[in-house]
Amino acid sequence: MQTETIDIRTDKELEACLSVDRPVTALAFDYAADDHVPVHEHAKAQLIYAIEGTMVLSTHEGKWVLLPTRALWVPARTRHSIRMRGPVRMRTLFLDATVKAPAQGCAAVSVSPLLRELIVSMLQERRRYAAGSRGAQIAALIATELSVCNTLPLALPWPRDAKLRRLCEAMRRSPKLTGDLEFWAAKLAVSSRTLSRLFRSETGMSFGEWKSQLLLLEAQIRLSQGQSSLRIARALGYASHAAFSAMFRKGMGLSPSEYVAQSVSTGS
């Protein structure tokens, strides 16, 4: 099977994963901070996961933040790119059409301690594992776990409109609470009503909802990097730690400290 050149450090192993006739194969690679995997696609579906570190994955539909407690299901032939937000130990799976997809499109899924260990164990097996072997049994258990895992509403929808994409990219590069609808409408040289309609039609969210999701995802990245919630609140432009905590609890259902504690216990 011919594969496009993505990263000369991993291309040979990647081709082996994609060409072998097995339902599940695994690939491991460690990336440095700010490493970037350019836009590409695969003939097989992929479960992108990192046992350590934080990644931001982008498609034409949106962006996802991946922490060690979650992975991203990427259907076959979905073009995507990945940016590392710090050192990353990626452990990714490639899955053929016999494995039931947890979602129709790209979707963040929760990674249980069992699924994490299955992914790691899959890397210890030969890619051409025999029927009934340990590798085949691990592959079957991975397929079972994916059929019952929870999908998470963590995507940041990305617009197709060129002008709005540039505006969203500017907001992503400097995520802050400051800058209301009128401010960004002026930047785009349109009325606030026009920008409001454009956000709704392009992303399915209001301007305020989209911006809150952007700040929530950025907060998760920074928490995973060990930054204090007080430092994050100030960096994102919140007037108080209490206001930041309220935003976080509304979006995640738990406080920043509870989120960190849960991430530690799940990843251990």
GROMACS .gro file of C-alpha atoms in nm, residues 63-159:
model
   97
   63LYS     CA    1  -1.004   2.136   1.646
   64TRP     CA    2  -0.966   1.894   1.936
   65VAL     CA    3  -0.739   1.905   2.241
   66LEU     CA    4  -0.608   1.558   2.330
   67LEU     CA    5  -0.487   1.485   2.682
   68PRO     CA    6  -0.380   1.146   2.829
   69THR     CA    7  -0.740   1.089   2.943
   70ARG     CA    8  -0.886   1.105   2.591
   71ALA     CA    9  -0.817   1.000   2.234
   72LEU     CA   10  -0.954   1.103   1.899
   73TRP     CA   11  -1.129   0.871   1.657
   74VAL     CA   12  -1.041   0.973   1.302
   75PRO     CA   13  -1.226   0.792   1.022
   76ALA     CA   14  -1.032   0.664   0.722
   77ARG     CA   15  -0.952   0.924   0.454
   78THR     CA   16  -1.003   1.218   0.692
   79ARG     CA   17  -0.741   1.484   0.632
   80HIS     CA   18  -0.592   1.614   0.957
   81SER     CA   19  -0.284   1.773   1.112
   82ILE     CA   20  -0.141   1.761   1.464
   83ARG     CA   21   0.049   2.018   1.673
   84MET     CA   22   0.231   1.919   1.992
   85ARG     CA   23   0.177   2.150   2.289
   86GLY     CA   24   0.484   2.028   2.478
   87PRO     CA   25   0.667   1.690   2.463
   88VAL     CA   26   0.431   1.411   2.354
   89ARG     CA   27   0.455   1.031   2.375
   90MET     CA   28   0.210   0.932   2.103
   91ARG     CA   29   0.067   0.580   2.095
   92THR     CA   30  -0.173   0.552   1.804
   93LEU     CA   31  -0.385   0.269   1.665
   94PHE     CA   32  -0.484   0.196   1.305
   95LEU     CA   33  -0.807   0.003   1.260
   96ASP     CA   34  -0.969  -0.160   0.959
   97ALA     CA   35  -1.336  -0.161   0.863
   98THR     CA   36  -1.415  -0.465   1.080
   99VAL     CA   37  -1.380  -0.251   1.394
  100LYS     CA   38  -1.702  -0.071   1.484
  101ALA     CA   39  -1.655   0.307   1.484
  102PRO     CA   40  -1.751   0.486   1.808
  103ALA     CA   41  -1.881   0.778   1.598
  104GLN     CA   42  -1.958   0.860   1.234
  105GLY     CA   43  -1.707   1.143   1.214
  106CYS     CA   44  -1.412   1.258   1.421
  107ALA     CA   45  -1.489   1.231   1.791
  108ALA     CA   46  -1.304   1.259   2.119
  109VAL     CA   47  -1.345   0.945   2.328
  110SER     CA   48  -1.264   0.880   2.692
  111VAL     CA   49  -0.969   0.649   2.753
  112SER     CA   50  -1.026   0.416   3.045
  113PRO     CA   51  -0.730   0.266   3.232
  114LEU     CA   52  -0.811  -0.064   3.058
  115LEU     CA   53  -0.807   0.088   2.709
  116ARG     CA   54  -0.481   0.266   2.788
  117GLU     CA   55  -0.312  -0.059   2.890
  118LEU     CA   56  -0.451  -0.238   2.586
  119ILE     CA   57  -0.301   0.027   2.357
  120VAL     CA   58   0.036  -0.004   2.529
  121SER     CA   59   0.017  -0.385   2.520
  122MET     CA   60  -0.066  -0.385   2.148
  123LEU     CA   61   0.273  -0.226   2.086
  124GLN     CA   62   0.445  -0.531   2.235
  125GLU     CA   63   0.291  -0.765   1.977
  126ARG     CA   64   0.403  -0.849   1.626
  127ARG     CA   65   0.200  -0.663   1.367
  128ARG     CA   66   0.123  -0.989   1.184
  129TYR     CA   67  -0.017  -1.161   1.492
  130ALA     CA   68  -0.173  -1.503   1.438
  131ALA     CA   69  -0.540  -1.584   1.486
  132GLY     CA   70  -0.605  -1.677   1.849
  133SER     CA   71  -0.273  -1.529   1.964
  134ARG     CA   72  -0.228  -1.277   2.245
  135GLY     CA   73  -0.210  -1.000   1.986
  136ALA     CA   74  -0.540  -1.108   1.831
  137GLN     CA   75  -0.705  -1.120   2.173
  138ILE     CA   76  -0.577  -0.771   2.261
  139ALA     CA   77  -0.708  -0.642   1.927
  140ALA     CA   78  -1.049  -0.795   1.999
  141LEU     CA   79  -1.058  -0.633   2.345
  142ILE     CA   80  -0.966  -0.294   2.193
  143ALA     CA   81  -1.255  -0.327   1.948
  144THR     CA   82  -1.489  -0.411   2.238
  145GLU     CA   83  -1.372  -0.113   2.443
  146LEU     CA   84  -1.423   0.123   2.148
  147SER     CA   85  -1.778  -0.006   2.105
  148VAL     CA   86  -1.871   0.100   2.460
  149CYS     CA   87  -1.649   0.406   2.524
  150ASN     CA   88  -1.804   0.747   2.579
  151THR     CA   89  -1.771   1.018   2.316
  152LEU     CA   90  -1.699   1.366   2.451
  153PRO     CA   91  -1.839   1.700   2.319
  154LEU     CA   92  -1.498   1.866   2.308
  155ALA     CA   93  -1.461   1.986   1.949
  156LEU     CA   94  -1.408   2.348   1.858
  157PRO     CA   95  -1.599   2.384   1.527
  158TRP     CA   96  -1.394   2.554   1.258
  159PRO     CA   97  -1.558   2.773   0.991
   0.00000   0.00000   0.00000
